[in-house]
Coordinates of C-alpha atoms (C1' of nucleotides) in Angstrom, one line a residue:
Chain A
X1 CA 128.0 0.5 100.4
X2 CA 125.8 -0.5 103.2
X3 CA 122.3 0.6 103.9
X4 CA 120.0 -0.8 106.5
X5 CA 119.6 -4.3 104.9
X6 CA 123.3 -4.8 104.5
X7 CA 124.0 -3.8 108.1
X8 CA 121.2 -5.9 109.3
X9 CA 122.6 -9.0 107.5
X10 CA 126.0 -8.4 109.1
X11 CA 124.4 -7.9 112.5
X12 CA 122.7 -11.3 112.2
X13 CA 125.9 -13.0 111.1
X14 CA 128.0 -11.5 113.9
X15 CA 126.4 -13.8 116.5
X16 CA 129.4 -16.1 115.7
X17 CA 131.7 -13.7 117.6
X18 CA 129.6 -13.6 120.8
X19 CA 131.2 -14.7 124.0
X20 CA 134.6 -15.3 122.4
X21 CA 137.5 -14.0 124.4
X22 CA 139.3 -11.0 122.7
X23 CA 143.0 -11.9 122.7
X24 CA 144.4 -8.9 120.9
X25 CA 143.4 -5.8 119.0
X26 CA 145.5 -4.0 116.4
X27 CA 144.7 -0.8 114.6
X28 CA 146.2 1.1 111.7
X29 CA 147.4 4.7 112.2
X30 CA 145.3 6.0 109.3
X31 CA 142.2 8.2 109.9
X32 CA 138.7 7.0 109.4
X33 CA 136.4 9.8 108.2
X34 CA 139.1 12.2 109.2
X35 CA 139.4 11.0 112.7
X36 CA 142.0 8.8 114.5
X37 CA 140.9 5.3 115.4
X38 CA 140.4 5.2 119.2
X39 CA 142.6 3.1 121.5
X40 CA 140.7 -0.1 122.0
X41 CA 143.1 -2.0 124.3
X42 CA 140.6 -1.8 127.1
X43 CA 138.6 -4.5 125.2
X44 CA 141.4 -7.0 125.4
X45 CA 140.4 -9.9 127.7
X46 CA 136.7 -8.9 127.3
X47 CA 134.1 -10.5 125.0
X48 CA 131.2 -9.3 123.0
X49 CA 127.8 -10.2 124.5
X50 CA 125.3 -8.6 122.2
X51 CA 125.1 -7.1 118.7
X52 CA 122.6 -4.3 117.8
X53 CA 121.9 -2.2 114.8
X54 CA 120.6 1.4 114.8
X55 CA 120.3 3.2 111.5
X56 CA 123.3 2.0 109.6
X57 CA 125.5 1.6 112.7
X58 CA 126.5 -1.7 114.2
X59 CA 126.8 -1.7 118.0
X60 CA 129.0 -4.4 119.6
X61 CA 128.4 -4.6 123.3
X62 CA 131.0 -5.9 125.7
X63 CA 131.0 -6.1 129.5
X64 CA 132.0 -2.5 129.8
X65 CA 131.9 -0.9 126.4
X66 CA 129.9 -0.3 123.3
X67 CA 132.0 -0.5 120.1
X68 CA 130.1 1.4 117.4
X69 CA 131.0 0.6 113.8
X70 CA 129.9 2.4 110.7
X71 CA 130.9 1.0 107.3
X72 CA 130.8 4.3 105.4
X73 CA 130.8 3.6 101.6
X74 CA 133.4 0.8 101.3
X75 CA 133.7 -0.7 104.8
X76 CA 133.8 -4.5 105.2
X77 CA 133.7 -6.7 108.3
X78 CA 135.1 -10.2 107.9
X79 CA 135.5 -13.1 110.2
X80 CA 138.2 -15.6 109.1
X81 CA 140.8 -18.0 110.3
X82 CA 143.8 -15.8 109.5
X83 CA 144.6 -12.2 108.8
X84 CA 144.9 -11.9 105.0
X85 CA 147.7 -9.9 103.4
X86 CA 145.5 -7.1 102.0
X87 CA 145.7 -3.4 101.8
X88 CA 143.2 -1.1 103.7
X89 CA 142.8 -3.3 106.8
X90 CA 142.4 -0.9 109.7
X91 CA 141.3 -2.9 112.7
X92 CA 142.1 -6.5 113.6
X93 CA 140.3 -8.1 116.6
X94 CA 141.9 -11.5 117.4
X95 CA 140.1 -14.3 119.2
X96 CA 141.9 -17.6 120.1
X97 CA 141.1 -19.3 116.8
X98 CA 139.7 -16.6 114.5
X99 CA 140.0 -12.9 113.6
X100 CA 137.4 -10.2 113.0
X101 CA 138.8 -7.5 110.8
X102 CA 137.6 -4.2 109.4
X103 CA 138.7 -3.3 105.8
X104 CA 137.8 0.1 104.3
X105 CA 139.2 1.4 101.0
X106 CA 137.8 4.9 101.1
X107 CA 138.0 5.3 104.9
X108 CA 134.5 6.9 105.1
X109 CA 133.6 4.6 107.9
X110 CA 133.9 5.2 111.6
X111 CA 134.7 3.4 114.8
X112 CA 134.1 4.7 118.3
X113 CA 134.1 3.2 121.8
X114 CA 131.7 4.3 124.5
X115 CA 132.0 3.4 128.2
X116 CA 128.8 1.9 129.6
X117 CA 129.4 3.8 132.9
X118 CA 128.6 6.9 130.9
X119 CA 126.1 5.3 128.5
X120 CA 124.3 2.5 130.3
X121 CA 122.1 2.0 127.3
X122 CA 123.5 2.4 123.7
X123 CA 120.4 4.3 122.7
X124 CA 121.5 7.4 124.7
X125 CA 124.8 7.7 122.8
X126 CA 124.6 11.1 121.1
X127 CA 124.9 9.6 117.6
X128 CA 121.6 7.9 118.1
X129 CA 119.4 10.3 120.1
X130 CA 118.3 12.5 117.2
X131 CA 117.5 9.6 114.8
X132 CA 114.1 8.9 113.6
X133 CA 112.1 5.6 113.6
X134 CA 113.5 2.2 112.7
X135 CA 111.3 1.2 109.6
X136 CA 111.3 -2.5 110.5
X137 CA 110.3 -1.9 114.1
X138 CA 106.7 -1.8 115.6
X139 CA 107.2 1.9 116.2
X140 CA 107.0 2.5 112.4
X141 CA 103.3 3.1 111.7
X142 CA 101.4 5.0 109.1
X143 CA 100.7 7.6 111.7
X144 CA 104.4 8.1 112.3
X145 CA 105.0 8.4 108.6
X146 CA 102.3 10.9 108.1
X147 CA 103.5 13.0 111.0
X148 CA 107.0 13.1 109.4
X149 CA 105.6 13.9 106.0
X150 CA 103.6 16.8 107.3
X151 CA 106.7 18.0 109.0
X152 CA 108.9 18.1 105.9
X153 CA 109.3 20.5 103.0
X154 CA 111.8 18.3 101.2
X155 CA 111.6 16.4 98.0
X156 CA 110.4 12.8 98.3
X157 CA 114.0 11.5 97.7
X158 CA 115.6 13.7 100.4
X159 CA 112.8 12.9 102.8
X160 CA 113.1 9.1 102.7
X161 CA 116.9 9.4 102.9
X162 CA 116.8 11.6 106.0
X163 CA 117.6 9.5 109.1
X164 CA 116.0 12.1 111.4
X165 CA 112.7 10.8 110.0
X166 CA 113.1 7.2 108.9
X167 CA 116.4 5.4 109.5
X168 CA 118.6 3.3 107.2
X169 CA 117.4 4.1 103.7
X170 CA 120.3 5.1 101.5
X171 CA 120.6 6.1 97.8
X172 CA 119.9 2.7 96.3
X173 CA 116.8 1.7 98.3
X174 CA 115.5 5.3 98.1
X175 CA 115.2 5.0 94.3
X176 CA 113.7 1.5 94.5
X177 CA 111.1 2.4 97.1
X178 CA 110.0 5.5 95.3
X179 CA 109.7 3.6 92.0
X180 CA 107.5 0.9 93.6
X181 CA 105.4 3.6 95.3
X182 CA 105.0 5.5 92.0
X183 CA 106.3 8.7 93.5
X184 CA 108.5 11.0 91.5
X185 CA 111.8 11.7 93.3
X186 CA 111.4 15.4 92.7
X187 CA 108.0 16.2 94.1
X188 CA 107.7 17.6 97.6
X189 CA 106.9 14.8 99.9
X190 CA 104.1 16.7 101.6
X191 CA 102.2 16.9 98.3
X192 CA 101.5 13.2 97.9
X193 CA 98.0 11.8 98.4
X194 CA 96.7 9.6 101.2
X195 CA 96.8 6.6 98.9
X196 CA 100.4 7.3 98.0
X197 CA 101.3 7.6 101.7
X198 CA 99.8 4.2 102.5
X199 CA 101.6 2.7 99.5
X200 CA 104.9 4.3 100.5
X201 CA 104.6 2.9 104.0
X202 CA 104.1 -0.6 102.6
X203 CA 106.9 -0.3 100.1
X204 CA 109.5 0.9 102.6
X205 CA 108.9 -2.2 104.7
X206 CA 108.7 -4.5 101.7
X207 CA 111.8 -3.3 99.9
X208 CA 114.0 -3.4 103.0
X209 CA 112.7 -6.8 104.1
X210 CA 113.2 -8.3 100.7
X211 CA 116.8 -6.9 100.6
X212 CA 117.6 -8.5 103.9
X213 CA 116.2 -11.8 102.6
X214 CA 118.4 -11.5 99.5
X215 CA 121.4 -11.0 101.7
X216 CA 121.8 -7.3 100.8
X217 CA 123.1 -5.7 97.6
X218 CA 126.7 -6.2 96.4
X219 CA 127.4 -3.4 93.9
X220 CA 131.1 -3.3 94.4
X221 CA 132.2 -3.7 98.0
X222 CA 129.6 -5.1 100.3
X223 CA 130.2 -8.7 101.4
X224 CA 128.9 -10.9 104.2
X225 CA 131.0 -11.7 107.2
X226 CA 132.3 -14.8 105.3
X227 CA 133.0 -12.8 102.1
X228 CA 129.9 -13.9 100.2
X229 CA 128.0 -11.5 98.0
X230 CA 124.4 -10.4 98.3
X231 CA 121.9 -10.7 95.5
X232 CA 119.4 -7.9 95.9
X233 CA 121.2 -6.0 93.0
X234 CA 119.7 -8.6 90.6
X235 CA 116.2 -7.4 91.6
X236 CA 116.5 -3.6 91.1
X237 CA 113.9 -1.9 89.0
X238 CA 115.6 1.5 88.6
X239 CA 119.0 1.8 90.4
X240 CA 121.8 1.8 87.9
X241 CA 119.5 1.1 85.0
X242 CA 119.8 4.4 83.1
X243 CA 118.4 4.2 79.6
X244 CA 117.3 0.7 80.1
X245 CA 113.6 -0.1 79.7
X246 CA 111.3 0.1 82.8
X247 CA 110.4 -3.5 83.8
X248 CA 106.8 -2.4 84.1
X249 CA 106.1 -0.1 81.2
X250 CA 109.3 -0.2 79.0
X251 CA 109.8 3.6 79.2
X252 CA 113.6 4.3 79.5
X253 CA 114.8 4.8 83.1
X254 CA 116.2 8.3 83.7
X255 CA 119.0 9.4 85.9
X256 CA 119.1 12.9 87.6
X257 CA 121.1 14.6 90.2
X258 CA 119.5 15.6 93.5
X259 CA 121.6 17.1 96.3
X260 CA 124.7 15.9 94.5
X261 CA 123.5 12.3 94.3
X262 CA 122.0 10.2 91.6
X263 CA 118.3 9.4 91.5
X264 CA 117.0 6.8 89.1
X265 CA 113.3 6.8 88.1
X266 CA 110.8 5.9 85.5
X267 CA 109.3 9.1 84.1
X268 CA 106.1 7.2 83.2
X269 CA 105.4 5.1 86.2
X270 CA 106.5 7.8 88.6
X271 CA 104.3 10.5 87.1
X272 CA 103.4 13.2 89.6
X273 CA 99.8 13.1 88.4
X274 CA 99.3 9.6 89.7
Chain B
dC1 C1' 116.7 27.1 111.7
dA2 C1' 115.8 23.7 108.0
dA3 C1' 117.8 22.6 103.8
dT4 C1' 121.6 22.3 101.0
dT5 C1' 126.7 22.0 100.0
dT6 C1' 131.3 20.5 101.5
dA7 C1' 134.8 17.6 103.5
dC8 C1' 136.4 13.2 104.3
dC9 C1' 139.1 9.1 100.8
dT10 C1' 140.6 5.4 97.1
dG11 C1' 140.1 3.3 92.9
dG12 C1' 137.8 2.1 88.6
dG13 C1' 136.3 3.7 84.2
dT14 C1' 136.5 7.0 80.3
dG15 C1' 138.3 10.2 77.0
dC16 C1' 142.3 12.5 75.1
Chain C
dT1 C1' 151.0 3.9 79.1
dG2 C1' 149.8 8.3 81.1
dC3 C1' 147.1 12.0 82.7
dA4 C1' 142.9 14.5 83.8
dC5 C1' 138.5 14.0 85.0
dC6 C1' 134.2 11.9 86.7
dC7 C1' 131.8 8.7 89.5
dA8 C1' 130.7 5.6 93.6
dG9 C1' 126.3 2.6 98.6
dG10 C1' 128.1 7.1 103.9
dT11 C1' 127.6 11.1 107.6
dA12 C1' 129.0 15.3 110.2
dA13 C1' 130.2 19.9 109.8
dA14 C1' 129.9 24.1 107.5
dT15 C1' 127.1 27.1 105.0
dT16 C1' 123.1 29.2 102.9

DNA sequence: CAATTTACCTGGGTGC
DNA sequence: TGCACCCAGGTAAATT
């Protein structure tokens, strides 16, 4: 479900929970990504004071803890008046007048709690220390991108989805970014020209920024904190458009498998000879 | 050791 | 209506 734009949208919306006293927390006894949900009773009586995003993770900071949330493929965070009677709700955080709950059908998400005595800054949590650059931060420059490209022997598709280089790009936006950059998903990333590198740099920023502006993509599960859907899926050039005409050249969009995942591309626009 | 598979899950769609 | 199979936005761990 969620890539960088969807998580960023939620991060921005989560400001409504800031400084509200946590009255109660309930968790299901199911596993998330094969692991037990941690005991979060120590958060009761506390409040969240800041929300951050790193890669596709949300970090909810309280007085003494960082609560780190990953939505996996089908995770949803919703903020409502009452707890709905729905399946697959795994965490309920109750405030005096509202509830924040986590729903996740496939349970590929994850939840963990980190003590600020051990991790005074969330960036030193092991999950985050090996990650690459945030593409919408000032640290993302053409020099950084070039250094990463020279470092990698992967295909362009694997490269831009690798969070150890650039964070937050998943399977949807990878295809969209490569299409706009006129880069075939199969060619080695270190074989692209200077011009293509500059174009790729611009398109990474443009695609992710536009997706945030559109409120993210809702393919099946992603929703905003209030349940609304995003609209970026209406602007796709290639993702999910197998055998439909390219919006630029009318060549039929192709779907291939790379590393067990689908890549969508235009065989004409994304010609390796470009 | 970097790159590539596998494991972790439910549900919707398709073909028989 | 049922069953078997395939597919789906994620990452960490295991394996090549």
